[in-house]
């Protein structure tokens, strides 16, 4: 279970996810992301410091956001990933596409 | 409290859920707790993720979120493997065709559920109809 909060600063939006980025969260987060992009966000940062689980639906949401931003010359980044999540994205060959980075020590 | 497992019987967790995404998280958390109770915390990420992908597929694609249909999951700790079995009450699918598809490219939004299972599984098996999947994960699957 979990939720998310979005902080906007100019054209940058930081999505702080608290909990699992998985199928149950995707519909509500998807709607909020669409609103952010419609309102001018060009740089979206997903902060997954508090996320331990990411499933294929959550990955699909990140890719969809990436695709939408790419169409308007925007950018996505996924930060503060735990080692297992970073390894998962590495195995899926998505680290570069999502600008994924690990948790800071 | 963990009930001691009778000698010779493998620890097993069984759950049944309705076909709603709202019921997935509690079951997955039970899987984590089951592993923790049997000193298998290291494998928690992989086993839970695989269980979650199987359950999601059963809820979303197998039973098409029909509230009248159920999904069942069993997780067993064997000597060398974790064994997960998830069943739905849907009409099945052509799993041979799906497994033959290439891994989705980096712009694809869908289609990563089965590749994730294949990535972590030591062995993966479907029944003929595609309404039941069994996944074997090595007991060392959580090690880097």
Short mmCIF file of C-alpha atoms in Angstrom, two decimals:
data_model
loop_
_atom_site.label_atom_id
_atom_site.label_comp_id
_atom_site.label_asym_id
_atom_site.label_seq_id
_atom_site.Cartn_x
_atom_site.Cartn_y
_atom_site.Cartn_z
CA UNK A 1 0.00 0.00 0.00
CA UNK A 2 1.20 3.60 -0.41
CA UNK A 3 0.67 6.87 -2.14
CA UNK A 4 2.49 9.71 -3.77
CA UNK A 5 3.01 13.45 -3.51
CA UNK A 6 3.96 15.78 -6.34
CA UNK A 7 6.07 18.89 -5.78
CA UNK A 8 6.20 21.37 -8.63
CA UNK A 9 8.94 23.92 -9.17
CA UNK A 10 8.59 25.69 -12.50
CA UNK A 11 8.76 23.11 -15.26
CA UNK A 12 10.12 20.42 -12.92
CA UNK A 13 7.87 18.07 -11.00
CA UNK A 14 9.17 15.72 -8.33
CA UNK A 15 6.96 12.69 -7.68
CA UNK A 16 7.75 11.30 -4.24
CA UNK A 17 6.37 7.77 -4.03
CA UNK A 18 5.69 6.32 -0.59
CA UNK A 19 5.21 2.57 -0.85
CA UNK A 20 4.97 0.14 -3.73
CA UNK A 21 4.88 1.45 -7.30
CA UNK A 22 2.64 -1.36 -8.49
CA UNK A 23 -0.58 -2.03 -10.37
CA UNK A 24 -3.01 -0.70 -7.71
CA UNK A 25 -1.26 2.71 -7.66
CA UNK A 26 -0.92 3.10 -11.43
CA UNK A 27 -4.38 4.47 -12.36
CA UNK A 28 -4.30 7.40 -9.91
CA UNK A 29 -0.65 8.23 -10.55
CA UNK A 30 -1.21 8.07 -14.29
CA UNK A 31 -3.95 10.68 -14.05
CA UNK A 32 -1.80 12.98 -11.95
CA UNK A 33 1.14 12.67 -14.32
CA UNK A 34 -1.04 13.56 -17.27
CA UNK A 35 -2.16 16.66 -15.44
CA UNK A 36 1.44 17.64 -14.66
CA UNK A 37 2.44 17.34 -18.30
CA UNK A 38 -0.69 19.17 -19.48
CA UNK A 39 0.23 21.99 -17.09
CA UNK A 40 3.72 22.35 -18.52
CA UNK A 41 6.03 19.92 -16.69
CA UNK A 42 9.04 19.10 -18.85
CA UNK A 43 11.27 17.46 -16.24
CA UNK A 44 9.72 14.76 -14.04
CA UNK A 45 11.74 13.15 -11.28
CA UNK A 46 10.43 10.00 -9.60
CA UNK A 47 11.91 9.71 -6.12
CA UNK A 48 11.66 6.05 -5.08
CA UNK A 49 13.60 6.35 -1.81
CA UNK A 50 10.65 4.84 0.07
CA UNK A 51 9.76 2.22 -2.56
CA UNK A 52 10.74 -1.41 -2.17
CA UNK A 53 8.56 -2.98 -4.87
CA UNK A 54 8.18 -2.08 -8.55
CA UNK A 55 6.20 -4.41 -10.81
CA UNK A 56 5.67 -4.52 -14.57
CA UNK A 57 2.69 -2.15 -14.29
CA UNK A 58 4.81 0.39 -12.43
CA UNK A 59 7.57 0.01 -15.01
CA UNK A 60 4.98 0.52 -17.74
CA UNK A 61 3.85 3.74 -16.08
CA UNK A 62 7.44 5.05 -15.99
CA UNK A 63 7.92 4.16 -19.66
CA UNK A 64 4.63 5.82 -20.62
CA UNK A 65 5.70 9.00 -18.80
CA UNK A 66 9.05 8.82 -20.55
CA UNK A 67 7.38 8.44 -23.94
CA UNK A 68 5.04 11.39 -23.30
CA UNK A 69 7.89 13.64 -22.19
CA UNK A 70 10.10 12.63 -25.10
CA UNK A 71 7.42 13.85 -27.52
CA UNK A 72 7.72 17.37 -26.06
CA UNK A 73 11.52 17.27 -25.58
CA UNK A 74 11.08 16.64 -21.88
CA UNK A 75 12.97 14.32 -19.55
CA UNK A 76 12.34 11.72 -16.89
CA UNK A 77 14.61 10.47 -14.16
CA UNK A 78 14.09 7.78 -11.52
CA UNK A 79 16.22 8.33 -8.44
CA UNK A 80 17.05 6.74 -5.10
CA UNK A 81 16.49 3.18 -6.26
CA UNK A 82 17.20 0.31 -3.90
CA UNK A 83 19.77 -2.23 -5.16
CA UNK A 84 17.14 -4.85 -6.14
CA UNK A 85 15.09 -2.25 -8.06
CA UNK A 86 18.14 -0.91 -9.86
CA UNK A 87 19.11 -4.47 -10.75
CA UNK A 88 15.58 -5.11 -12.05
CA UNK A 89 15.75 -2.06 -14.34
CA UNK A 90 19.24 -3.04 -15.40
CA UNK A 91 18.03 -6.51 -16.36
CA UNK A 92 15.17 -4.92 -18.32
CA UNK A 93 17.70 -2.66 -20.08
CA UNK A 94 15.88 0.44 -18.88
CA UNK A 95 18.49 2.20 -16.72
CA UNK A 96 19.59 4.54 -19.46
CA UNK A 97 16.10 5.24 -20.84
CA UNK A 98 14.76 6.12 -17.40
CA UNK A 99 17.92 7.90 -16.21
CA UNK A 100 17.83 5.61 -13.20
CA UNK A 101 20.19 6.10 -10.28
CA UNK A 102 20.78 4.40 -6.92
CA UNK A 103 20.09 5.55 -3.39
CA UNK A 104 22.78 7.71 -1.96
CA UNK A 105 24.71 6.10 0.90
CA UNK B 1 3.20 -16.68 15.68
CA UNK B 2 4.52 -19.39 13.38
CA UNK B 3 2.99 -22.82 13.82
CA UNK B 4 5.82 -25.36 13.77
CA UNK B 5 5.81 -27.33 10.53
CA UNK B 6 5.27 -31.04 11.07
CA UNK B 7 8.44 -32.97 10.43
CA UNK B 8 8.80 -33.82 6.76
CA UNK B 9 6.14 -31.36 5.58
CA UNK B 10 7.28 -28.34 3.61
CA UNK B 11 6.12 -24.93 4.81
CA UNK B 12 3.32 -23.67 2.60
CA UNK B 13 1.22 -20.53 2.35
CA UNK B 14 -2.16 -20.61 0.58
CA UNK B 15 -4.39 -17.66 -0.19
CA UNK B 16 -7.52 -17.06 -2.26
CA UNK B 17 -8.48 -13.59 -3.46
CA UNK B 18 -11.18 -12.00 -5.54
CA UNK B 19 -10.21 -10.56 -8.89
CA UNK B 20 -9.60 -7.02 -7.73
CA UNK B 21 -6.31 -5.14 -7.66
CA UNK B 22 -7.28 -3.95 -4.18
CA UNK B 23 -6.74 -7.48 -2.91
CA UNK B 24 -3.27 -7.98 -4.41
CA UNK B 25 -1.18 -5.98 -1.93
CA UNK B 26 -2.38 -7.77 1.23
CA UNK B 27 -1.64 -11.17 -0.32
CA UNK B 28 1.83 -10.08 -1.45
CA UNK B 29 2.55 -8.74 2.01
CA UNK B 30 1.50 -12.11 3.42
CA UNK B 31 4.02 -13.77 1.09
CA UNK B 32 6.76 -11.50 2.46
CA UNK B 33 5.72 -12.22 6.04
CA UNK B 34 5.65 -15.97 5.33
CA UNK B 35 9.22 -15.84 4.07
CA UNK B 36 10.29 -13.69 7.01
CA UNK B 37 8.72 -16.14 9.46
CA UNK B 38 10.80 -18.93 7.89
CA UNK B 39 14.08 -16.96 7.87
CA UNK B 40 14.01 -16.41 4.12
CA UNK B 41 14.04 -12.61 4.18
CA UNK B 42 16.83 -12.45 1.60
CA UNK B 43 14.56 -13.90 -1.07
CA UNK B 44 11.65 -11.63 -0.20
CA UNK B 45 12.06 -9.18 -3.07
CA UNK B 46 12.24 -11.80 -5.81
CA UNK B 47 9.57 -14.13 -4.46
CA UNK B 48 7.14 -11.30 -3.80
CA UNK B 49 7.74 -9.76 -7.22
CA UNK B 50 7.18 -13.08 -8.99
CA UNK B 51 4.07 -13.73 -6.91
CA UNK B 52 2.79 -10.24 -7.67
CA UNK B 53 3.31 -10.60 -11.43
CA UNK B 54 1.51 -13.97 -11.44
CA UNK B 55 -1.38 -12.62 -9.37
CA UNK B 56 -1.67 -9.45 -11.44
CA UNK B 57 -1.84 -11.53 -14.63
CA UNK B 58 -4.50 -13.78 -13.13
CA UNK B 59 -6.60 -10.83 -11.90
CA UNK B 60 -6.23 -8.58 -14.94
CA UNK B 61 -5.92 -10.97 -17.86
CA UNK B 62 -7.10 -14.33 -16.60
CA UNK B 63 -10.24 -13.32 -14.73
CA UNK B 64 -10.53 -9.85 -16.35
CA UNK B 65 -11.27 -8.36 -12.92
CA UNK B 66 -14.55 -10.26 -12.73
CA UNK B 67 -15.51 -10.01 -9.05
CA UNK B 68 -17.24 -13.39 -9.28
CA UNK B 69 -13.99 -15.15 -10.16
CA UNK B 70 -11.24 -16.13 -7.77
CA UNK B 71 -7.46 -16.36 -7.87
CA UNK B 72 -5.59 -18.86 -5.73
CA UNK B 73 -1.92 -18.81 -4.81
CA UNK B 74 0.25 -21.35 -3.03
CA UNK B 75 3.86 -20.68 -2.01
CA UNK B 76 5.97 -23.58 -0.80
CA UNK B 77 9.49 -23.63 0.60
CA UNK B 78 11.26 -26.73 -0.67
CA UNK B 79 14.73 -28.05 -0.03
CA UNK B 80 16.27 -26.32 -3.07
CA UNK B 81 13.49 -24.18 -4.47
CA UNK B 82 10.63 -21.90 -3.66
CA UNK B 83 7.59 -23.06 -5.60
CA UNK B 84 4.74 -20.68 -6.45
CA UNK B 85 1.51 -21.75 -8.10
CA UNK B 86 -1.20 -19.29 -9.15
CA UNK B 87 -4.52 -20.29 -10.70
CA UNK B 88 -7.41 -18.28 -12.13
CA UNK B 89 -10.93 -19.12 -13.30
CA UNK B 90 -10.65 -17.56 -16.72
CA UNK B 91 -10.64 -19.08 -20.19
CA UNK B 92 -6.87 -19.28 -20.47
CA UNK B 93 -4.47 -17.98 -23.09
CA UNK B 94 -1.94 -19.19 -25.63
CA UNK B 95 1.11 -19.13 -23.36
CA UNK B 96 3.32 -20.77 -25.97
CA UNK B 97 2.71 -17.86 -28.31
CA UNK B 98 3.30 -15.28 -25.58
CA UNK B 99 6.54 -16.87 -24.40
CA UNK B 100 7.81 -16.84 -27.98
CA UNK B 101 7.47 -13.06 -28.25
CA UNK B 102 10.67 -10.99 -28.00
CA UNK B 103 11.37 -8.95 -24.87
CA UNK B 104 9.63 -5.55 -25.26
CA UNK B 105 11.76 -2.63 -26.41
CA UNK B 106 12.48 0.34 -24.17
CA UNK B 107 9.46 2.31 -25.39
CA UNK B 108 6.95 -0.50 -24.86
CA UNK B 109 4.49 0.17 -22.07
CA UNK B 110 3.17 -3.39 -21.80
CA UNK B 111 4.35 -6.94 -22.03
CA UNK B 112 6.98 -7.15 -19.28
CA UNK B 113 5.15 -9.45 -16.88
CA UNK B 114 6.16 -12.75 -18.47
CA UNK B 115 9.73 -11.58 -19.20
CA UNK B 116 10.12 -10.75 -15.50
CA UNK B 117 8.98 -14.27 -14.58
CA UNK B 118 11.38 -15.80 -17.08
CA UNK B 119 14.21 -13.62 -15.81
CA UNK B 120 13.99 -14.80 -12.22
CA UNK B 121 12.55 -18.32 -12.59
CA UNK B 122 14.64 -21.47 -12.54
CA UNK B 123 11.65 -23.13 -14.22
CA UNK B 124 8.27 -21.92 -15.42
CA UNK B 125 5.32 -24.14 -16.35
CA UNK B 126 1.72 -23.56 -17.46
CA UNK B 127 -1.15 -25.98 -17.60
CA UNK B 128 -2.54 -26.72 -21.04
CA UNK B 129 -5.20 -24.00 -20.93
CA UNK B 130 -2.98 -21.33 -19.42
CA UNK B 131 -5.10 -20.87 -16.29
CA UNK B 132 -2.41 -22.09 -13.90
CA UNK B 133 1.25 -21.13 -13.70
CA UNK B 134 3.92 -22.77 -11.55
CA UNK B 135 7.23 -21.02 -10.94
CA UNK B 136 10.31 -22.50 -9.29
CA UNK B 137 12.85 -20.07 -7.82
CA UNK B 138 16.17 -21.18 -6.37
CA UNK B 139 16.52 -20.71 -2.62
CA UNK B 140 19.47 -18.41 -3.41
CA UNK B 141 17.45 -16.17 -5.76
CA UNK B 142 17.79 -13.16 -3.49
CA UNK B 143 21.57 -13.21 -3.49
CA UNK B 144 23.34 -10.72 -5.73
#
